[in-house]
Short mmCIF file of C-alpha atoms in Angstrom, two decimals:
data_model
loop_
_atom_site.label_atom_id
_atom_site.label_comp_id
_atom_site.label_asym_id
_atom_site.label_seq_id
_atom_site.Cartn_x
_atom_site.Cartn_y
_atom_site.Cartn_z
CA MET A 1 11.19 1.57 -18.60
CA LYS A 2 9.28 -1.26 -20.20
CA PRO A 3 7.40 -3.62 -17.84
CA ILE A 4 9.00 -7.05 -17.39
CA ILE A 5 5.69 -8.96 -17.18
CA SER A 6 2.65 -8.58 -19.42
CA LEU A 7 -0.74 -7.54 -18.08
CA VAL A 8 -3.46 -10.21 -17.90
CA GLU A 9 -7.07 -9.54 -18.63
CA PRO A 10 -9.37 -11.65 -16.44
CA GLU A 11 -10.96 -13.36 -19.44
CA ASN A 12 -7.50 -14.56 -20.51
CA ALA A 13 -6.41 -15.69 -17.03
CA SER A 14 -6.40 -19.23 -15.68
CA GLU A 15 -9.68 -20.40 -14.18
CA LYS A 16 -8.39 -19.82 -10.65
CA ALA A 17 -6.95 -16.38 -11.46
CA ARG A 18 -10.15 -15.38 -13.22
CA ALA A 19 -12.17 -16.43 -10.17
CA ALA A 20 -9.83 -14.40 -7.93
CA ALA A 21 -10.23 -11.37 -10.16
CA GLU A 22 -14.00 -11.73 -10.28
CA ALA A 23 -14.18 -11.98 -6.48
CA HIS A 24 -11.97 -8.89 -6.19
CA LEU A 25 -14.16 -6.93 -8.63
CA ALA A 26 -17.32 -8.08 -6.78
CA LYS A 27 -15.98 -6.33 -3.65
CA GLY A 28 -15.91 -3.05 -5.53
CA TYR A 29 -12.21 -2.96 -6.32
CA ARG A 30 -10.71 -2.32 -9.69
CA LEU A 31 -7.96 -4.22 -11.48
CA THR A 32 -4.90 -2.01 -11.46
CA ASN A 33 -1.82 -2.79 -13.51
CA GLU A 34 -0.24 -4.37 -10.40
CA LYS A 35 -3.21 -6.66 -10.01
CA ARG A 36 -3.30 -7.49 -13.72
CA THR A 37 0.37 -8.46 -13.46
CA LEU A 38 -0.38 -10.66 -10.42
CA LEU A 39 -3.15 -12.44 -12.35
CA HIS A 40 -0.49 -14.62 -13.92
CA ASN A 41 -0.99 -16.72 -10.77
CA ALA A 42 -4.04 -16.93 -8.50
CA VAL A 43 -2.05 -17.81 -5.38
CA ALA A 44 0.24 -14.79 -5.85
CA PHE A 45 -2.77 -12.56 -6.55
CA ASN A 46 -4.60 -13.68 -3.42
CA ALA A 47 -1.49 -13.49 -1.25
CA LEU A 48 -0.64 -9.93 -2.13
CA GLU A 49 -4.08 -8.50 -2.83
CA ASP A 50 -6.76 -10.26 -0.79
CA MET A 51 -4.61 -10.57 2.28
CA SER A 52 -3.37 -6.97 2.12
CA TYR A 53 -6.98 -5.77 1.96
CA ALA A 54 -7.86 -7.93 4.95
CA VAL A 55 -4.91 -6.64 6.98
CA SER A 56 -5.69 -3.05 5.92
CA ALA A 57 -9.27 -3.45 7.22
CA GLU A 58 -7.89 -4.85 10.46
CA MET A 59 -5.43 -1.95 10.78
CA LYS A 60 -8.23 0.57 10.33
CA LYS A 61 -9.90 -0.88 13.45
CA PHE A 62 -6.84 0.35 15.40
CA THR A 63 -6.01 3.52 13.58
CA GLY A 64 -8.95 4.72 11.54
CA SER A 65 -9.04 5.03 7.76
CA ARG A 66 -7.21 8.33 7.26
CA ALA A 67 -4.31 7.34 9.56
CA ALA A 68 -4.01 3.93 7.83
CA ASN A 69 -3.87 5.61 4.41
CA LEU A 70 -1.28 8.07 5.66
CA PHE A 71 0.84 5.20 6.98
CA GLU A 72 0.66 3.33 3.68
CA TYR A 73 1.34 6.52 1.70
CA ALA A 74 4.38 7.36 3.88
CA ILE A 75 5.84 3.88 3.22
CA SER A 76 5.36 4.25 -0.54
CA LEU A 77 6.91 7.73 -0.57
CA GLU A 78 9.86 6.62 1.54
CA ASN A 79 10.39 3.63 -0.76
CA ASP A 80 10.03 5.92 -3.78
CA CYS A 81 7.53 3.53 -5.40
CA LEU A 82 5.96 5.45 -8.26
CA VAL A 83 2.97 3.14 -8.65
CA CYS A 84 1.93 3.11 -5.01
CA SER A 85 2.83 6.69 -4.18
CA THR A 86 0.85 7.87 -7.20
CA TYR A 87 -2.17 5.87 -6.10
CA TYR A 88 -1.94 7.22 -2.56
CA ARG A 89 -1.30 10.75 -3.77
CA LYS A 90 -4.67 10.51 -5.50
CA THR A 91 -6.24 9.10 -2.32
CA MET A 92 -4.70 11.88 -0.23
CA ALA A 93 -5.90 14.58 -2.67
CA ALA A 94 -9.44 13.23 -2.14
CA LEU A 95 -8.90 13.90 1.57
CA GLY A 96 -7.62 17.42 0.85
CA ILE A 97 -3.96 16.49 1.46
CA GLU A 98 -1.51 17.67 -1.16
CA ASP A 99 1.82 17.33 0.68
CA LEU A 100 2.42 14.83 3.48
CA ASP A 101 5.03 17.11 5.09
CA ALA A 102 2.74 20.16 4.96
CA VAL A 103 -0.46 18.66 6.31
CA GLU A 104 -1.50 19.04 9.93
CA LEU A 105 -1.45 15.52 11.35
CA THR A 106 -2.98 14.27 14.57
CA GLU A 107 -0.62 12.88 17.19
CA ASP A 108 -1.59 9.33 16.17
CA GLU A 109 -1.01 10.11 12.46
CA GLU A 110 2.40 11.61 13.24
CA LEU A 111 3.32 8.46 15.17
CA LEU A 112 2.27 6.22 12.28
CA VAL A 113 4.08 8.29 9.68
CA GLU A 114 7.21 8.27 11.85
CA TYR A 115 6.93 4.47 12.16
CA ALA A 116 6.35 4.06 8.39
CA ARG A 117 9.46 6.06 7.61
CA ALA A 118 11.51 4.22 10.21
CA ILE A 119 10.48 0.81 8.86
CA VAL A 120 11.67 1.74 5.38
CA ARG A 121 14.82 3.65 6.38
CA ASP A 122 16.35 1.10 8.75
CA ARG A 123 14.16 -1.79 9.78
CA LYS A 124 16.83 -3.29 12.02
CA HIS A 125 17.30 -0.14 14.12
CA ILE A 126 13.89 1.27 14.96
CA PRO A 127 14.30 3.24 18.18
CA ASP A 128 13.00 1.60 21.37
CA GLU A 129 11.38 4.92 22.26
CA LEU A 130 9.27 4.74 19.08
CA PHE A 131 8.18 1.20 19.97
CA GLU A 132 7.31 2.38 23.49
CA ARG A 133 5.02 5.08 22.06
CA LEU A 134 3.45 2.61 19.64
CA LEU A 135 2.88 0.08 22.44
CA ALA A 136 1.31 2.76 24.65
CA ARG A 137 -1.09 3.74 21.88
CA TYR A 138 -1.86 0.50 20.03
CA GLY A 139 -0.76 -2.35 22.27
CA GLU A 140 1.03 -5.46 21.07
CA GLU A 141 -1.78 -6.65 18.80
CA GLY A 142 -2.01 -3.27 17.14
CA ILE A 143 1.70 -3.10 16.46
CA VAL A 144 1.60 -6.58 14.90
CA VAL A 145 -1.28 -5.57 12.61
CA ILE A 146 0.30 -2.20 11.70
CA THR A 147 3.69 -3.82 11.03
CA THR A 148 2.08 -6.55 8.91
CA MET A 149 0.33 -3.86 6.83
CA GLY A 150 3.68 -2.12 6.47
CA MET A 151 5.23 -5.31 5.16
CA PHE A 152 2.40 -5.70 2.62
CA MET A 153 3.01 -2.14 1.44
CA ILE A 154 6.74 -2.76 1.13
CA GLY A 155 5.94 -5.96 -0.76
CA ASN A 156 3.65 -4.05 -3.13
CA ASN A 157 6.32 -1.38 -3.59
CA TYR A 158 9.01 -3.91 -4.35
CA PHE A 159 6.79 -5.97 -6.63
CA ASN A 160 5.93 -2.90 -8.73
CA ASP A 161 9.46 -1.60 -8.85
CA ILE A 162 11.20 -4.91 -9.55
CA LEU A 163 8.81 -5.87 -12.36
CA ARG A 164 8.58 -2.27 -13.66
CA VAL A 165 4.81 -2.18 -13.39
CA GLN A 166 3.50 0.99 -14.94
CA SER A 167 1.10 3.19 -13.01
CA GLU A 168 -2.29 3.52 -14.63
CA PHE A 169 -2.77 6.70 -12.58
CA LEU A 170 -0.25 8.61 -14.68
CA THR A 171 -0.82 10.16 -18.04
CA PRO A 172 1.99 9.98 -20.64
CA SER A 173 3.15 13.38 -19.30
CA GLY A 174 3.49 11.92 -15.79
CA ASP A 175 0.52 13.78 -14.25
CA SER A 176 -1.78 12.04 -11.81
CA THR A 177 -5.20 11.09 -13.07
CA GLY A 178 -8.38 10.16 -11.29
CA GLY A 179 -9.52 6.65 -10.66
CA GLU A 180 -11.77 4.51 -8.55
CA LYS A 181 -11.15 2.31 -5.58
CA ALA A 182 -7.91 0.44 -6.23
#
């Protein structure tokens, strides 16, 4: 399917969007197709990109990097978002993980993957027992941070799917390709 919105190169963006892109690149990130779509507006770019990176860093304080990535990957898989799941598939492969359902997860990782799937499947009916386990492990602040990161991932998934953003991590044949920090 053809993308709905054109991609913006930083040099063709508004002054504010260009500054946002330059700041993002200065942190070592790359401009993916999602980000180049968001560059149509600096506020939108910063809301979805800068803040999601900040919340992801905060989440990693509670969960560690691998568990945070597994959580975000599980949300993208459950949402069937090609752009995000392809990106995370590449990230998981770098960690030696080929199949989320076949990898040996720690107890914490299992809990986060279960929560990720529950958020996507039925956000209004997450079992109290699951919340009790999350509270026991991460406390109230941790659950707030983890849930916020989940909402950013869902937002990314929806943004990409709704606007038909194309994954730059796929070749024309649909195979995953390598890439740098997204």
